[in-house]
PDB file of C-alpha atoms and ligand atoms in Angstrom:
ATOM      1  CA  UNK A   1      10.441 -64.488-122.510  1.00  0.00           C
ATOM      2  CA  UNK A   2       7.592 -65.126-120.242  1.00  0.00           C
ATOM      3  CA  UNK A   3       4.471 -63.207-120.996  1.00  0.00           C
ATOM      4  CA  UNK A   4       2.574 -62.180-117.769  1.00  0.00           C
ATOM      5  CA  UNK A   5      -0.948 -60.594-117.598  1.00  0.00           C
ATOM      6  CA  UNK A   6      -1.897 -59.053-114.185  1.00  0.00           C
ATOM      7  CA  UNK A   7      -5.252 -58.155-113.360  1.00  0.00           C
ATOM      8  CA  UNK A   8      -5.122 -55.080-111.366  1.00  0.00           C
ATOM      9  CA  UNK A   9      -6.722 -51.950-109.932  1.00  0.00           C
ATOM     10  CA  UNK A  10      -5.382 -52.270-106.622  1.00  0.00           C
ATOM     11  CA  UNK A  11      -2.020 -51.313-105.205  1.00  0.00           C
ATOM     12  CA  UNK A  12      -0.739 -54.734-104.860  1.00  0.00           C
ATOM     13  CA  UNK A  13      -1.181 -54.986-108.705  1.00  0.00           C
ATOM     14  CA  UNK A  14       1.103 -52.022-109.052  1.00  0.00           C
ATOM     15  CA  UNK A  15       3.638 -53.147-106.667  1.00  0.00           C
ATOM     16  CA  UNK A  16       3.812 -56.342-108.366  1.00  0.00           C
ATOM     17  CA  UNK A  17       4.249 -54.485-111.702  1.00  0.00           C
ATOM     18  CA  UNK A  18       6.883 -52.759-110.176  1.00  0.00           C
ATOM     19  CA  UNK A  19       8.744 -55.671-109.168  1.00  0.00           C
ATOM     20  CA  UNK A  20       8.505 -57.291-112.325  1.00  0.00           C
ATOM     21  CA  UNK A  21       9.158 -54.849-114.621  1.00  0.00           C
ATOM     22  CA  UNK A  22      12.936 -54.829-114.525  1.00  0.00           C
ATOM     23  CA  UNK A  23      12.946 -58.353-115.489  1.00  0.00           C
ATOM     24  CA  UNK A  24      14.171 -59.180-118.702  1.00  0.00           C
ATOM     25  CA  UNK A  25      12.753 -62.567-118.832  1.00  0.00           C
ATOM     26  CA  UNK A  26       9.297 -61.353-118.468  1.00  0.00           C
ATOM     27  CA  UNK A  27       6.971 -59.262-120.289  1.00  0.00           C
ATOM     28  CA  UNK A  28       4.387 -57.818-117.974  1.00  0.00           C
ATOM     29  CA  UNK A  29       0.706 -56.293-119.083  1.00  0.00           C
ATOM     30  CA  UNK A  30      -1.356 -55.026-116.518  1.00  0.00           C
ATOM     31  CA  UNK A  31      -5.005 -54.978-117.222  1.00  0.00           C
ATOM     32  CA  UNK A  32      -7.509 -52.530-115.671  1.00  0.00           C
ATOM     33  CA  UNK A  33     -11.217 -52.529-115.661  1.00  0.00           C
ATOM     34  CA  UNK A  34     -11.189 -48.943-117.108  1.00  0.00           C
ATOM     35  CA  UNK A  35     -13.564 -47.431-114.374  1.00  0.00           C
ATOM     36  CA  UNK A  36     -11.668 -44.662-112.845  1.00  0.00           C
ATOM     37  CA  UNK A  37     -11.346 -41.430-114.822  1.00  0.00           C
ATOM     38  CA  UNK A  38      -7.701 -40.843-114.107  1.00  0.00           C
ATOM     39  CA  UNK A  39      -6.184 -44.109-113.002  1.00  0.00           C
ATOM     40  CA  UNK A  40      -2.766 -44.163-111.177  1.00  0.00           C
ATOM     41  CA  UNK A  41       0.504 -44.346-113.405  1.00  0.00           C
ATOM     42  CA  UNK A  42       1.603 -48.121-113.988  1.00  0.00           C
ATOM     43  CA  UNK A  43       5.078 -49.160-114.315  1.00  0.00           C
ATOM     44  CA  UNK A  44       4.649 -51.523-116.982  1.00  0.00           C
ATOM     45  CA  UNK A  45       2.312 -51.487-120.278  1.00  0.00           C
ATOM     46  CA  UNK A  46      -1.601 -51.284-119.479  1.00  0.00           C
ATOM     47  CA  UNK A  47      -4.725 -52.579-121.152  1.00  0.00           C
ATOM     48  CA  UNK A  48      -7.831 -51.361-120.014  1.00  0.00           C
ATOM     49  CA  UNK A  49     -11.577 -52.452-120.334  1.00  0.00           C
ATOM     50  CA  UNK A  50     -13.476 -55.535-119.731  1.00  0.00           C
ATOM     51  CA  UNK A  51     -12.527 -58.691-121.928  1.00  0.00           C
ATOM     52  CA  UNK A  52     -16.110 -59.910-122.284  1.00  0.00           C
ATOM     53  CA  UNK A  53     -16.554 -62.545-119.798  1.00  0.00           C
ATOM     54  CA  UNK A  54     -14.522 -65.608-119.262  1.00  0.00           C
ATOM     55  CA  UNK A  55     -14.498 -66.658-123.079  1.00  0.00           C
ATOM     56  CA  UNK A  56     -13.395 -63.156-123.729  1.00  0.00           C
ATOM     57  CA  UNK A  57     -10.639 -63.434-121.484  1.00  0.00           C
ATOM     58  CA  UNK A  58      -9.489 -66.623-122.476  1.00  0.00           C
ATOM     59  CA  UNK A  59      -9.599 -65.590-126.231  1.00  0.00           C
ATOM     60  CA  UNK A  60      -7.359 -62.526-125.174  1.00  0.00           C
ATOM     61  CA  UNK A  61      -4.815 -64.816-123.339  1.00  0.00           C
ATOM     62  CA  UNK A  62      -4.402 -67.267-126.231  1.00  0.00           C
ATOM     63  CA  UNK A  63      -3.962 -64.367-128.811  1.00  0.00           C
ATOM     64  CA  UNK A  64      -1.497 -62.356-126.752  1.00  0.00           C
ATOM     65  CA  UNK A  65       0.105 -65.738-126.231  1.00  0.00           C
ATOM     66  CA  UNK A  66       0.159 -65.321-122.346  1.00  0.00           C
ATOM     67  CA  UNK A  67       1.988 -67.642-120.219  1.00  0.00           C
ATOM     68  CA  UNK A  68       0.661 -66.927-116.900  1.00  0.00           C
ATOM     69  CA  UNK A  69      -2.352 -64.993-115.458  1.00  0.00           C
ATOM     70  CA  UNK A  70      -2.168 -63.267-112.284  1.00  0.00           C
ATOM     71  CA  UNK A  71      -5.474 -62.074-110.550  1.00  0.00           C
ATOM     72  CA  UNK A  72      -4.341 -59.102-108.207  1.00  0.00           C
ATOM     73  CA  UNK A  73      -7.873 -57.644-108.328  1.00  0.00           C
ATOM     74  CA  UNK A  74      -9.343 -56.254-105.412  1.00  0.00           C
ATOM     75  CA  UNK A  75     -11.035 -58.936-102.822  1.00  0.00           C
ATOM     76  CA  UNK A  76     -14.452 -57.670-103.634  1.00  0.00           C
ATOM     77  CA  UNK A  77     -14.039 -57.946-107.547  1.00  0.00           C
ATOM     78  CA  UNK A  78     -15.458 -61.269-107.567  1.00  0.00           C
ATOM     79  CA  UNK A  79     -16.755 -61.587-110.958  1.00  0.00           C
ATOM     80  CA  UNK A  80     -13.446 -61.000-112.779  1.00  0.00           C
ATOM     81  CA  UNK A  81     -11.673 -63.359-110.232  1.00  0.00           C
ATOM     82  CA  UNK A  82     -13.941 -66.199-111.036  1.00  0.00           C
ATOM     83  CA  UNK A  83     -13.786 -65.282-115.019  1.00  0.00           C
ATOM     84  CA  UNK A  84      -9.951 -65.237-114.356  1.00  0.00           C
ATOM     85  CA  UNK A  85     -10.000 -68.885-113.111  1.00  0.00           C
ATOM     86  CA  UNK A  86     -12.283 -70.288-115.776  1.00  0.00           C
ATOM     87  CA  UNK A  87     -10.064 -68.505-118.679  1.00  0.00           C
ATOM     88  CA  UNK A  88      -7.028 -69.677-117.596  1.00  0.00           C
ATOM     89  CA  UNK A  89      -8.403 -73.125-117.344  1.00  0.00           C
ATOM     90  CA  UNK A  90      -9.649 -72.853-120.854  1.00  0.00           C
ATOM     91  CA  UNK A  91      -6.599 -71.183-122.311  1.00  0.00           C
ATOM     92  CA  UNK A  92      -4.419 -73.540-120.661  1.00  0.00           C
ATOM     93  CA  UNK A  93      -2.376 -70.792-118.734  1.00  0.00           C
ATOM     94  CA  UNK A  94      -0.748 -71.132-115.582  1.00  0.00           C
ATOM     95  CA  UNK A  95      -2.632 -69.060-112.863  1.00  0.00           C
ATOM     96  CA  UNK A  96      -2.197 -67.578-109.435  1.00  0.00           C
ATOM     97  CA  UNK A  97      -4.357 -65.179-107.439  1.00  0.00           C
ATOM     98  CA  UNK A  98      -2.803 -62.561-105.211  1.00  0.00           C
ATOM     99  CA  UNK A  99      -5.331 -61.264-102.475  1.00  0.00           C
ATOM    100  CA  UNK A 100      -4.341 -59.402 -99.370  1.00  0.00           C
ATOM    101  CA  UNK A 101      -5.578 -61.172 -96.179  1.00  0.00           C
ATOM    102  CA  UNK A 102      -8.744 -59.401 -94.490  1.00  0.00           C
ATOM    103  CA  UNK A 103      -8.035 -57.469 -91.305  1.00  0.00           C
ATOM    104  CA  UNK A 104      -9.121 -59.170 -88.111  1.00  0.00           C
ATOM    105  CA  UNK A 105     -10.824 -57.492 -85.408  1.00  0.00           C
ATOM    106  CA  UNK A 106      -8.921 -56.432 -82.236  1.00  0.00           C
ATOM    107  CA  UNK A 107      -9.500 -55.388 -78.836  1.00  0.00           C
ATOM    108  CA  UNK A 108     -11.893 -52.120 -78.897  1.00  0.00           C
ATOM    109  CA  UNK A 109     -13.309 -52.883 -82.549  1.00  0.00           C
ATOM    110  CA  UNK A 110     -16.855 -52.855 -82.699  1.00  0.00           C
ATOM    111  CA  UNK A 111     -17.588 -54.468 -85.834  1.00  0.00           C
ATOM    112  CA  UNK A 112     -20.989 -55.612 -87.187  1.00  0.00           C
ATOM    113  CA  UNK A 113     -20.367 -57.906 -89.822  1.00  0.00           C
ATOM    114  CA  UNK A 114     -22.970 -57.844 -92.842  1.00  0.00           C
ATOM    115  CA  UNK A 115     -23.195 -59.719 -96.080  1.00  0.00           C
ATOM    116  CA  UNK A 116     -23.672 -56.861 -98.447  1.00  0.00           C
ATOM    117  CA  UNK A 117     -24.710 -53.067 -98.848  1.00  0.00           C
ATOM    118  CA  UNK A 118     -28.204 -53.761 -98.332  1.00  0.00           C
ATOM    119  CA  UNK A 119     -27.923 -55.440 -95.293  1.00  0.00           C
ATOM    120  CA  UNK A 120     -25.349 -52.622 -94.084  1.00  0.00           C
ATOM    121  CA  UNK A 121     -28.274 -50.169 -94.598  1.00  0.00           C
ATOM    122  CA  UNK A 122     -30.585 -52.405 -92.600  1.00  0.00           C
ATOM    123  CA  UNK A 123     -27.995 -52.560 -89.991  1.00  0.00           C
ATOM    124  CA  UNK A 124     -28.092 -48.698 -89.678  1.00  0.00           C
ATOM    125  CA  UNK A 125     -31.247 -48.675 -87.912  1.00  0.00           C
ATOM    126  CA  UNK A 126     -34.448 -46.343 -88.043  1.00  0.00           C
ATOM    127  CA  UNK A 127     -33.117 -43.406 -86.135  1.00  0.00           C
ATOM    128  CA  UNK A 128     -31.345 -40.974 -87.947  1.00  0.00           C
ATOM    129  CA  UNK A 129     -27.555 -41.605 -87.722  1.00  0.00           C
ATOM    130  CA  UNK A 130     -24.484 -39.638 -89.050  1.00  0.00           C
ATOM    131  CA  UNK A 131     -22.589 -42.266 -91.352  1.00  0.00           C
ATOM    132  CA  UNK A 132     -19.242 -42.347 -92.788  1.00  0.00           C
ATOM    133  CA  UNK A 133     -19.943 -44.543 -96.158  1.00  0.00           C
ATOM    134  CA  UNK A 134     -16.497 -45.952 -97.401  1.00  0.00           C
ATOM    135  CA  UNK A 135     -17.939 -47.966-100.382  1.00  0.00           C
ATOM    136  CA  UNK A 136     -17.310 -48.006-104.229  1.00  0.00           C
ATOM    137  CA  UNK A 137     -19.961 -45.265-106.000  1.00  0.00           C
ATOM    138  CA  UNK A 138     -21.130 -48.455-107.618  1.00  0.00           C
ATOM    139  CA  UNK A 139     -22.487 -50.002-104.177  1.00  0.00           C
ATOM    140  CA  UNK A 140     -24.547 -46.878-102.813  1.00  0.00           C
ATOM    141  CA  UNK A 141     -27.873 -47.536-104.566  1.00  0.00           C
ATOM    142  CA  UNK A 142     -29.345 -49.404-101.307  1.00  0.00           C
ATOM    143  CA  UNK A 143     -28.845 -46.235 -99.200  1.00  0.00           C
ATOM    144  CA  UNK A 144     -31.440 -44.680-100.980  1.00  0.00           C
ATOM    145  CA  UNK A 145     -33.730 -47.077 -98.836  1.00  0.00           C
ATOM    146  CA  UNK A 146     -32.680 -45.196 -95.535  1.00  0.00           C
ATOM    147  CA  UNK A 147     -33.231 -41.454 -96.267  1.00  0.00           C
ATOM    148  CA  UNK A 148     -33.468 -40.667 -92.699  1.00  0.00           C
ATOM    149  CA  UNK A 149     -29.435 -40.663 -92.094  1.00  0.00           C
ATOM    150  CA  UNK A 150     -26.916 -38.039 -92.763  1.00  0.00           C
ATOM    151  CA  UNK A 151     -24.309 -39.945 -95.064  1.00  0.00           C
ATOM    152  CA  UNK A 152     -20.605 -38.819 -95.866  1.00  0.00           C
ATOM    153  CA  UNK A 153     -19.669 -40.672 -99.022  1.00  0.00           C
ATOM    154  CA  UNK A 154     -15.922 -40.970 -99.906  1.00  0.00           C
ATOM    155  CA  UNK A 155     -15.131 -42.391-103.392  1.00  0.00           C
ATOM    156  CA  UNK A 156     -12.437 -42.272-105.879  1.00  0.00           C
ATOM    157  CA  UNK A 157     -14.279 -40.427-108.639  1.00  0.00           C
ATOM    158  CA  UNK A 158     -17.552 -38.177-108.010  1.00  0.00           C
ATOM    159  CA  UNK A 159     -20.885 -39.547-107.162  1.00  0.00           C
ATOM    160  CA  UNK A 160     -22.769 -38.494-110.282  1.00  0.00           C
ATOM    161  CA  UNK A 161     -25.407 -38.323-110.197  1.00  0.00           C
ATOM    162  CA  UNK A 162     -25.873 -37.792-106.664  1.00  0.00           C
ATOM    163  CA  UNK A 163     -27.629 -40.168-104.354  1.00  0.00           C
ATOM    164  CA  UNK A 164     -31.219 -39.715-103.939  1.00  0.00           C
ATOM    165  CA  UNK A 165     -31.300 -38.904-100.322  1.00  0.00           C
ATOM    166  CA  UNK A 166     -31.719 -35.571 -98.630  1.00  0.00           C
ATOM    167  CA  UNK A 167     -28.620 -35.462 -96.324  1.00  0.00           C
ATOM    168  CA  UNK A 168     -25.490 -36.438 -98.112  1.00  0.00           C
ATOM    169  CA  UNK A 169     -21.982 -34.910 -98.503  1.00  0.00           C
ATOM    170  CA  UNK A 170     -19.505 -36.167-100.951  1.00  0.00           C
ATOM    171  CA  UNK A 171     -15.813 -36.211-101.019  1.00  0.00           C
ATOM    172  CA  UNK A 172     -13.320 -37.583-103.266  1.00  0.00           C
ATOM    173  CA  UNK A 173     -10.153 -39.159-102.434  1.00  0.00           C
ATOM    174  CA  UNK A 174      -7.632 -41.836-103.228  1.00  0.00           C
ATOM    175  CA  UNK A 175      -5.867 -43.822-100.683  1.00  0.00           C
ATOM    176  CA  UNK A 176      -3.718 -44.270 -98.663  1.00  0.00           C
ATOM    177  CA  UNK A 177      -5.235 -42.538 -95.731  1.00  0.00           C
ATOM    178  CA  UNK A 178      -3.792 -41.971 -92.510  1.00  0.00           C
ATOM    179  CA  UNK A 179      -5.147 -42.796 -89.188  1.00  0.00           C
ATOM    180  CA  UNK A 180      -4.792 -39.199 -87.739  1.00  0.00           C
ATOM    181  CA  UNK A 181      -6.457 -37.589 -91.121  1.00  0.00           C
ATOM    182  CA  UNK A 182      -9.508 -40.307 -91.028  1.00  0.00           C
ATOM    183  CA  UNK A 183      -9.836 -39.560 -87.119  1.00  0.00           C
ATOM    184  CA  UNK A 184     -10.000 -35.745 -87.871  1.00  0.00           C
ATOM    185  CA  UNK A 185     -12.518 -36.420 -90.751  1.00  0.00           C
ATOM    186  CA  UNK A 186     -14.847 -38.268 -88.527  1.00  0.00           C
ATOM    187  CA  UNK A 187     -14.555 -35.726 -85.789  1.00  0.00           C
ATOM    188  CA  UNK A 188     -15.476 -32.910 -88.118  1.00  0.00           C
ATOM    189  CA  UNK A 189     -18.210 -34.513 -89.550  1.00  0.00           C
ATOM    190  CA  UNK A 190     -19.612 -35.837 -86.092  1.00  0.00           C
ATOM    191  CA  UNK A 191     -19.665 -39.291 -87.373  1.00  0.00           C
ATOM    192  CA  UNK A 192     -21.558 -42.184 -85.427  1.00  0.00           C
ATOM    193  CA  UNK A 193     -20.892 -45.142 -87.653  1.00  0.00           C
ATOM    194  CA  UNK A 194     -18.486 -46.170 -90.648  1.00  0.00           C
ATOM    195  CA  UNK A 195     -19.664 -48.790 -93.344  1.00  0.00           C
ATOM    196  CA  UNK A 196     -16.661 -50.439 -94.814  1.00  0.00           C
ATOM    197  CA  UNK A 197     -15.485 -53.216 -96.691  1.00  0.00           C
ATOM    198  CA  UNK A 198     -12.827 -55.518 -95.200  1.00  0.00           C
ATOM    199  CA  UNK A 199     -10.351 -54.771 -98.080  1.00  0.00           C
ATOM    200  CA  UNK A 200      -7.205 -55.660 -96.014  1.00  0.00           C
ATOM    201  CA  UNK A 201      -3.995 -54.147 -96.433  1.00  0.00           C
ATOM    202  CA  UNK A 202      -2.379 -50.899 -95.047  1.00  0.00           C
ATOM    203  CA  UNK A 203      -3.668 -48.257 -97.384  1.00  0.00           C
ATOM    204  CA  UNK A 204      -7.379 -47.965 -96.301  1.00  0.00           C
ATOM    205  CA  UNK A 205      -6.902 -49.349 -92.610  1.00  0.00           C
ATOM    206  CA  UNK A 206      -6.577 -45.688 -91.037  1.00  0.00           C
ATOM    207  CA  UNK A 207     -10.575 -45.348 -90.800  1.00  0.00           C
ATOM    208  CA  UNK A 208     -10.787 -48.672 -89.063  1.00  0.00           C
ATOM    209  CA  UNK A 209      -8.075 -47.786 -86.477  1.00  0.00           C
ATOM    210  CA  UNK A 210      -9.607 -44.288 -86.406  1.00  0.00           C
ATOM    211  CA  UNK A 211     -13.081 -45.874 -85.649  1.00  0.00           C
ATOM    212  CA  UNK A 212     -11.545 -48.017 -82.843  1.00  0.00           C
ATOM    213  CA  UNK A 213     -10.022 -44.912 -81.348  1.00  0.00           C
ATOM    214  CA  UNK A 214     -13.303 -43.021 -81.372  1.00  0.00           C
ATOM    215  CA  UNK A 215     -15.179 -45.940 -80.131  1.00  0.00           C
ATOM    216  CA  UNK A 216     -17.318 -46.031 -83.242  1.00  0.00           C
ATOM    217  CA  UNK A 217     -18.951 -49.113 -84.511  1.00  0.00           C
ATOM    218  CA  UNK A 218     -17.951 -50.183 -88.104  1.00  0.00           C
ATOM    219  CA  UNK A 219     -20.591 -52.087 -90.279  1.00  0.00           C
ATOM    220  CA  UNK A 220     -18.203 -54.472 -92.032  1.00  0.00           C
ATOM    221  CA  UNK A 221     -19.089 -56.038 -95.286  1.00  0.00           C
ATOM    222  CA  UNK A 222     -18.178 -59.648 -95.427  1.00  0.00           C
ATOM    223  CA  UNK A 223     -15.738 -60.812 -98.402  1.00  0.00           C
ATOM    224  CA  UNK A 224     -17.168 -62.576-101.082  1.00  0.00           C
ATOM    225  CA  UNK A 225     -15.994 -66.180-101.209  1.00  0.00           C
ATOM    226  CA  UNK A 226     -12.975 -66.537-103.519  1.00  0.00           C
ATOM    227  CA  UNK A 227     -13.055 -68.930-106.235  1.00  0.00           C
ATOM    228  CA  UNK A 228     -11.304 -72.447-105.498  1.00  0.00           C
ATOM    229  CA  UNK A 229      -7.782 -71.753-107.085  1.00  0.00           C
ATOM    230  CA  UNK A 230      -4.298 -71.088-105.804  1.00  0.00           C
ATOM    231  CA  UNK A 231      -3.773 -67.922-103.951  1.00  0.00           C
ATOM    232  CA  UNK A 232      -1.073 -66.236-102.212  1.00  0.00           C
ATOM    233  CA  UNK A 233      -1.138 -63.246 -99.575  1.00  0.00           C
ATOM    234  CA  UNK A 234       2.317 -61.572-100.777  1.00  0.00           C
ATOM    235  CA  UNK A 235       4.316 -60.202-103.879  1.00  0.00           C
ATOM    236  CA  UNK A 236       6.986 -62.250-102.671  1.00  0.00           C
ATOM    237  CA  UNK A 237       4.888 -65.513-102.763  1.00  0.00           C
ATOM    238  CA  UNK A 238       4.128 -64.544-106.439  1.00  0.00           C
ATOM    239  CA  UNK A 239       7.685 -64.172-107.417  1.00  0.00           C
ATOM    240  CA  UNK A 240       8.615 -67.540-106.056  1.00  0.00           C
ATOM    241  CA  UNK A 241       5.947 -69.038-107.974  1.00  0.00           C
ATOM    242  CA  UNK A 242       6.907 -67.420-111.188  1.00  0.00           C
ATOM    243  CA  UNK A 243      10.414 -68.600-110.671  1.00  0.00           C
ATOM    244  CA  UNK A 244       9.179 -72.283-109.748  1.00  0.00           C
ATOM    245  CA  UNK A 245      10.602 -74.455-112.502  1.00  0.00           C
ATOM    246  CA  UNK A 246       7.121 -76.479-112.338  1.00  0.00           C
ATOM    247  CA  UNK A 247       4.840 -73.300-113.009  1.00  0.00           C
ATOM    248  CA  UNK A 248       4.860 -73.125-116.579  1.00  0.00           C
ATOM    249  CA  UNK A 249       5.524 -76.914-117.358  1.00  0.00           C
ATOM    250  CA  UNK A 250       1.797 -77.825-117.989  1.00  0.00           C
ATOM    251  CA  UNK A 251       0.872 -74.779-119.803  1.00  0.00           C
ATOM    252  CA  UNK A 252       0.349 -74.036-123.458  1.00  0.00           C
ATOM    253  CA  UNK A 253       3.045 -74.448-125.978  1.00  0.00           C
ATOM    254  CA  UNK A 254       5.519 -76.162-123.223  1.00  0.00           C
TER     255      UNK A 254
HETATM  256  P1  LIG B   1     -16.206 -57.190-110.842  1.00  0.00           P
HETATM  257  O1  LIG B   1     -17.328 -56.954-110.458  1.00  0.00           O
HETATM  258  O2  LIG B   1     -15.465 -58.458-110.311  1.00  0.00           O
HETATM  259  O3  LIG B   1     -15.992 -57.068-112.398  1.00  0.00           O
HETATM  260  C1  LIG B   1     -16.984 -56.687-113.323  1.00  0.00           C
HETATM  261  C2  LIG B   1     -16.456 -56.781-114.825  1.00  0.00           C
HETATM  262  O4  LIG B   1     -15.354 -56.040-114.845  1.00  0.00           O
HETATM  263  C3  LIG B   1     -15.732 -57.962-114.976  1.00  0.00           C
HETATM  264  O5  LIG B   1     -16.709 -59.239-115.583  1.00  0.00           O
HETATM  265  C4  LIG B   1     -14.892 -57.594-116.124  1.00  0.00           C
HETATM  266  O6  LIG B   1     -15.675 -57.433-117.257  1.00  0.00           O
HETATM  267  C5  LIG B   1     -14.394 -56.284-115.727  1.00  0.00           C
HETATM  268  N1  LIG B   1     -13.307 -56.126-115.082  1.00  0.00           N
HETATM  269  C6  LIG B   1     -13.387 -56.190-113.725  1.00  0.00           C
HETATM  270  N2  LIG B   1     -11.697 -55.845-113.392  1.00  0.00           N
HETATM  271  C7  LIG B   1     -11.137 -55.957-114.521  1.00  0.00           C
HETATM  272  C8  LIG B   1      -9.617 -55.858-114.940  1.00  0.00           C
HETATM  273  N3  LIG B   1      -8.663 -55.659-113.889  1.00  0.00           N
HETATM  274  N4  LIG B   1      -9.199 -55.674-116.220  1.00  0.00           N
HETATM  275  C9  LIG B   1     -10.269 -55.803-117.084  1.00  0.00           C
HETATM  276  N5  LIG B   1     -11.545 -55.828-117.022  1.00  0.00           N
HETATM  277  C10 LIG B   1     -11.835 -56.030-115.583  1.00  0.00           C
HETATM  278  O7  LIG B   1     -15.202 -55.923-110.637  1.00  0.00           O
HETATM  279  P2  LIG B   1     -15.299 -54.711-109.761  1.00  0.00           P
HETATM  280  O8  LIG B   1     -15.807 -54.906-108.411  1.00  0.00           O
HETATM  281  O9  LIG B   1     -16.365 -53.564-110.359  1.00  0.00           O
HETATM  282  O10 LIG B   1     -14.075 -53.892-109.768  1.00  0.00           O
HETATM  283  C11 LIG B   1     -13.557 -53.212-110.958  1.00  0.00           C
HETATM  284  C12 LIG B   1     -11.865 -52.965-110.745  1.00  0.00           C
HETATM  285  O11 LIG B   1     -11.798 -51.892-109.955  1.00  0.00           O
HETATM  286  C13 LIG B   1     -11.079 -54.337-110.577  1.00  0.00           C
HETATM  287  O12 LIG B   1      -9.898 -54.192-111.391  1.00  0.00           O
HETATM  288  C14 LIG B   1     -10.644 -54.209-108.850  1.00  0.00           C
HETATM  289  O13 LIG B   1      -9.512 -54.598-108.734  1.00  0.00           O
HETATM  290  C15 LIG B   1     -10.696 -52.682-109.057  1.00  0.00           C
HETATM  291  N6  LIG B   1     -11.298 -52.306-107.527  1.00  0.00           N
HETATM  292  C16 LIG B   1     -12.567 -52.910-107.108  1.00  0.00           C
HETATM  293  C17 LIG B   1     -12.893 -52.603-105.743  1.00  0.00           C
HETATM  294  C18 LIG B   1     -14.294 -53.141-105.299  1.00  0.00           C
HETATM  295  O14 LIG B   1     -14.365 -52.914-104.031  1.00  0.00           O
HETATM  296  N7  LIG B   1     -14.979 -54.097-106.034  1.00  0.00           N
HETATM  297  C19 LIG B   1     -12.093 -51.728-104.867  1.00  0.00           C
HETATM  298  C20 LIG B   1     -10.829 -51.233-105.304  1.00  0.00           C
HETATM  299  C21 LIG B   1     -10.401 -51.487-106.802  1.00  0.00           C
HETATM  300  P3  LIG B   1     -15.662 -58.595-118.422  1.00  0.00           P
HETATM  301  O15 LIG B   1     -16.640 -59.769-118.128  1.00  0.00           O
HETATM  302  O16 LIG B   1     -16.044 -57.874-119.696  1.00  0.00           O
HETATM  303  O17 LIG B   1     -14.184 -58.886-118.819  1.00  0.00           O
END
């Protein structure tokens, strides 16, 4: 029996867990940061909350006798991804990252790529605009610097306390979001600009397709650079890696 720890908080992590759950040769645990008030149900046992840096994660890997660590966190969750690589090395545990490829702009897209949320705010310009902000609630602070805009802010959990700007409306929602619904939302709120991360995958692409259809620019936050470590883009590749004879050959206890 191999013990697998998946670092999750994404649709991919849940889908991977669902593929692994029926296997009698694997004992799978999924780890969540514990940020969302009512997380989606998972098909395997869940542990929740930070580990206490790379050292804490390495200690967890050792004490829980984990054989393989799979980082299936969101591509913008840079701290846990860096910690995961270091912890796996430290604990001598096999490691693989599962990260969905970024979206690529296609004809009709008007993307303005920026480094981070503060740069996104600068890119909005001085004139008041109506802006759909599709970022996490922990990434909103820089928007206070540009109170002239009207913001429509969507997050999984409510933004509490609300942002210190005079014109902001808040909606909550968890993907997947269909293009037609996103388009209707943008029309209803008379949106002129969208601020987004390049998350990749299907679940949140609807807003990108809707912006294209409506001729709206998207201010796209660039992805943080991933750590230098083995990485794949699909669940099938993770399964192949787990079943590869050499995956566990250099790890602790073998
Ligand atoms: P982050 O900045 O990379 O991580 C901050 C700290 O949160 C980590 O150092 C770790 O604490 C803890 N942590 C993060 N993910 C964890 C996990 N899966 N299990 C246990 N602890 C975890 O992460 P983030 O960007 O805040 O994202 C937090 C979670 O939300 C992740 O699970 C991610 O997959 C999910 N998520 C993030 C985004 C995004 O845009 N960033 C979007 C959708 C979902 P310790 O150092 O104490 O271990």
